[in-house]
GROMACS .gro file of C-alpha atoms in nm:
model
  128
    1GLN     CA    1  -0.968  -1.773  -0.139
    2VAL     CA    2  -0.739  -1.478  -0.092
    3GLN     CA    3  -0.902  -1.141  -0.036
    4LEU     CA    4  -0.749  -0.798   0.015
    5VAL     CA    5  -1.004  -0.536   0.111
    6GLU     CA    6  -0.906  -0.170   0.123
    7SER     CA    7  -1.094   0.093   0.319
    8GLY     CA    8  -1.047   0.447   0.445
    9GLY     CA    9  -1.053   0.640   0.122
   10GLY     CA   10  -1.260   0.952   0.070
   11LEU     CA   11  -1.263   1.321  -0.008
   12VAL     CA   12  -1.025   1.547   0.183
   13GLN     CA   13  -0.897   1.901   0.142
   14ALA     CA   14  -0.536   1.968   0.054
   15GLY     CA   15  -0.322   1.950   0.365
   16GLY     CA   16  -0.550   1.697   0.527
   17SER     CA   17  -0.492   1.337   0.628
   18LEU     CA   18  -0.638   0.995   0.560
   19ARG     CA   19  -0.548   0.648   0.682
   20LEU     CA   20  -0.603   0.361   0.443
   21SER     CA   21  -0.641   0.007   0.571
   22CYS     CA   22  -0.609  -0.322   0.388
   23ALA     CA   23  -0.747  -0.633   0.555
   24ALA     CA   24  -0.616  -0.963   0.423
   25SER     CA   25  -0.778  -1.304   0.446
   26GLY     CA   26  -0.719  -1.648   0.298
   27LEU     CA   27  -0.342  -1.627   0.323
   28THR     CA   28  -0.065  -1.648   0.582
   29PHE     CA   29  -0.019  -1.274   0.612
   30SER     CA   30   0.326  -1.281   0.770
   31ARG     CA   31   0.465  -1.462   0.464
   32TYR     CA   32   0.387  -1.164   0.240
   33ALA     CA   33   0.554  -0.834   0.187
   34MET     CA   34   0.282  -0.576   0.128
   35GLY     CA   35   0.260  -0.280  -0.102
   36TRP     CA   36   0.042   0.017  -0.184
   37PHE     CA   37   0.001   0.137  -0.541
   38ARG     CA   38  -0.215   0.406  -0.696
   39GLN     CA   39  -0.365   0.492  -1.031
   40ALA     CA   40  -0.476   0.839  -1.122
   41PRO     CA   41  -0.719   0.903  -1.411
   42GLY     CA   42  -0.545   0.867  -1.743
   43LYS     CA   43  -0.222   0.747  -1.585
   44GLU     CA   44  -0.056   0.414  -1.528
   45ARG     CA   45  -0.063   0.251  -1.189
   46GLU     CA   46   0.242   0.344  -0.984
   47PHE     CA   47   0.421   0.227  -0.672
   48VAL     CA   48   0.357   0.425  -0.355
   49ALA     CA   49   0.501   0.229  -0.061
   50ALA     CA   50   0.597  -0.122   0.046
   51ILE     CA   51   0.673  -0.292   0.374
   52SER     CA   52   0.864  -0.610   0.445
   53ARG     CA   53   0.719  -0.921   0.602
   54SER     CA   54   0.845  -0.827   0.947
   55GLY     CA   55   0.758  -0.460   0.912
   56THR     CA   56   1.117  -0.355   0.977
   57ASN     CA   57   1.190  -0.232   0.624
   58ALA     CA   58   0.989   0.007   0.409
   59ASP     CA   59   1.028   0.183   0.077
   60TYR     CA   60   0.850   0.490  -0.056
   61LEU     CA   61   0.792   0.678  -0.377
   62ASP     CA   62   1.005   0.992  -0.356
   63SER     CA   63   0.707   1.225  -0.382
   64VAL     CA   64   0.540   1.077  -0.073
   65LYS     CA   65   0.846   1.041   0.151
   66GLY     CA   66   0.796   1.231   0.475
   67ARG     CA   67   0.420   1.251   0.419
   68PHE     CA   68   0.308   0.887   0.396
   69THR     CA   69   0.383   0.603   0.637
   70ILE     CA   70   0.322   0.236   0.571
   71SER     CA   71   0.279  -0.002   0.865
   72ARG     CA   72   0.142  -0.346   0.937
   73VAL     CA   73   0.004  -0.552   1.223
   74ASN     CA   74   0.059  -0.916   1.140
   75ALA     CA   75  -0.162  -1.033   1.425
   76TRP     CA   76  -0.450  -0.846   1.262
   77ASN     CA   77  -0.363  -0.936   0.901
   78THR     CA   78  -0.376  -0.566   0.820
   79VAL     CA   79  -0.153  -0.314   0.645
   80TYR     CA   80  -0.202   0.061   0.673
   81LEU     CA   81  -0.106   0.370   0.478
   82GLN     CA   82  -0.112   0.689   0.683
   83MET     CA   83  -0.126   0.983   0.444
   84ASN     CA   84  -0.057   1.333   0.577
   85SER     CA   85  -0.018   1.671   0.406
   86LEU     CA   86  -0.220   1.544   0.114
   87LYS     CA   87  -0.194   1.721  -0.220
   88PRO     CA   88  -0.432   1.727  -0.517
   89GLU     CA   89  -0.178   1.521  -0.712
   90ASP     CA   90  -0.230   1.238  -0.461
   91THR     CA   91  -0.580   1.190  -0.602
   92ALA     CA   92  -0.606   0.832  -0.729
   93VAL     CA   93  -0.749   0.490  -0.666
   94TYR     CA   94  -0.522   0.325  -0.409
   95TYR     CA   95  -0.462  -0.050  -0.419
   96CYS     CA   96  -0.294  -0.279  -0.172
   97ALA     CA   97  -0.108  -0.587  -0.290
   98ALA     CA   98   0.064  -0.893  -0.142
   99ASP     CA   99   0.401  -1.030  -0.251
  100GLU     CA  100   0.517  -1.380  -0.152
  101SER     CA  101   0.849  -1.361  -0.336
  102TYR     CA  102   1.079  -1.357  -0.037
  103ASP     CA  103   1.197  -1.612   0.216
  104ASN     CA  104   1.358  -1.336   0.419
  105MET     CA  105   1.187  -1.085   0.644
  106TRP     CA  106   1.330  -0.763   0.502
  107SER     CA  107   1.290  -0.747   0.122
  108VAL     CA  108   1.038  -0.527  -0.056
  109SER     CA  109   0.969  -0.456  -0.422
  110ARG     CA  110   0.845  -0.165  -0.633
  111ASP     CA  111   0.775  -0.402  -0.923
  112GLN     CA  112   0.404  -0.460  -0.971
  113THR     CA  113   0.471  -0.793  -1.141
  114SER     CA  114   0.623  -0.922  -0.817
  115TYR     CA  115   0.288  -0.901  -0.640
  116ASP     CA  116   0.060  -1.203  -0.631
  117TYR     CA  117  -0.268  -1.063  -0.502
  118TRP     CA  118  -0.444  -0.727  -0.535
  119GLY     CA  119  -0.735  -0.555  -0.368
  120GLN     CA  120  -1.018  -0.381  -0.548
  121GLY     CA  121  -0.898  -0.032  -0.462
  122THR     CA  122  -1.027   0.265  -0.267
  123GLN     CA  123  -1.072   0.616  -0.406
  124VAL     CA  124  -0.879   0.906  -0.256
  125THR     CA  125  -0.973   1.253  -0.376
  126VAL     CA  126  -0.783   1.561  -0.258
  127SER     CA  127  -0.944   1.895  -0.333
  128SER     CA  128  -0.744   2.214  -0.369
   0.00000   0.00000   0.00000
């Protein structure tokens, strides 16, 4: 049974930082590209960041570039999202997801339909 469990969310003031973690189990982690998505109240879920199977390639939503960093440790079956200089508009439930679409080690996707497994989400609230 595949499980993705996010942690690290919380309440932070604007300008602050949080690090989200996503621990995976029940799958061969290194075979999956990983992504972070978020959904704010009243809005559709959107792509935030993704990292390739090897960790050598990453992609980011334009509004988080330079502030957020995605990383992974395959030996620990864990993907991270370091979020700095947080803004109130970053407030959302953040989800991690796993994508087994690729035989190569460098591809990533922004397409939610490409992802096979999803976590339950963790709330991030940024106060102004």
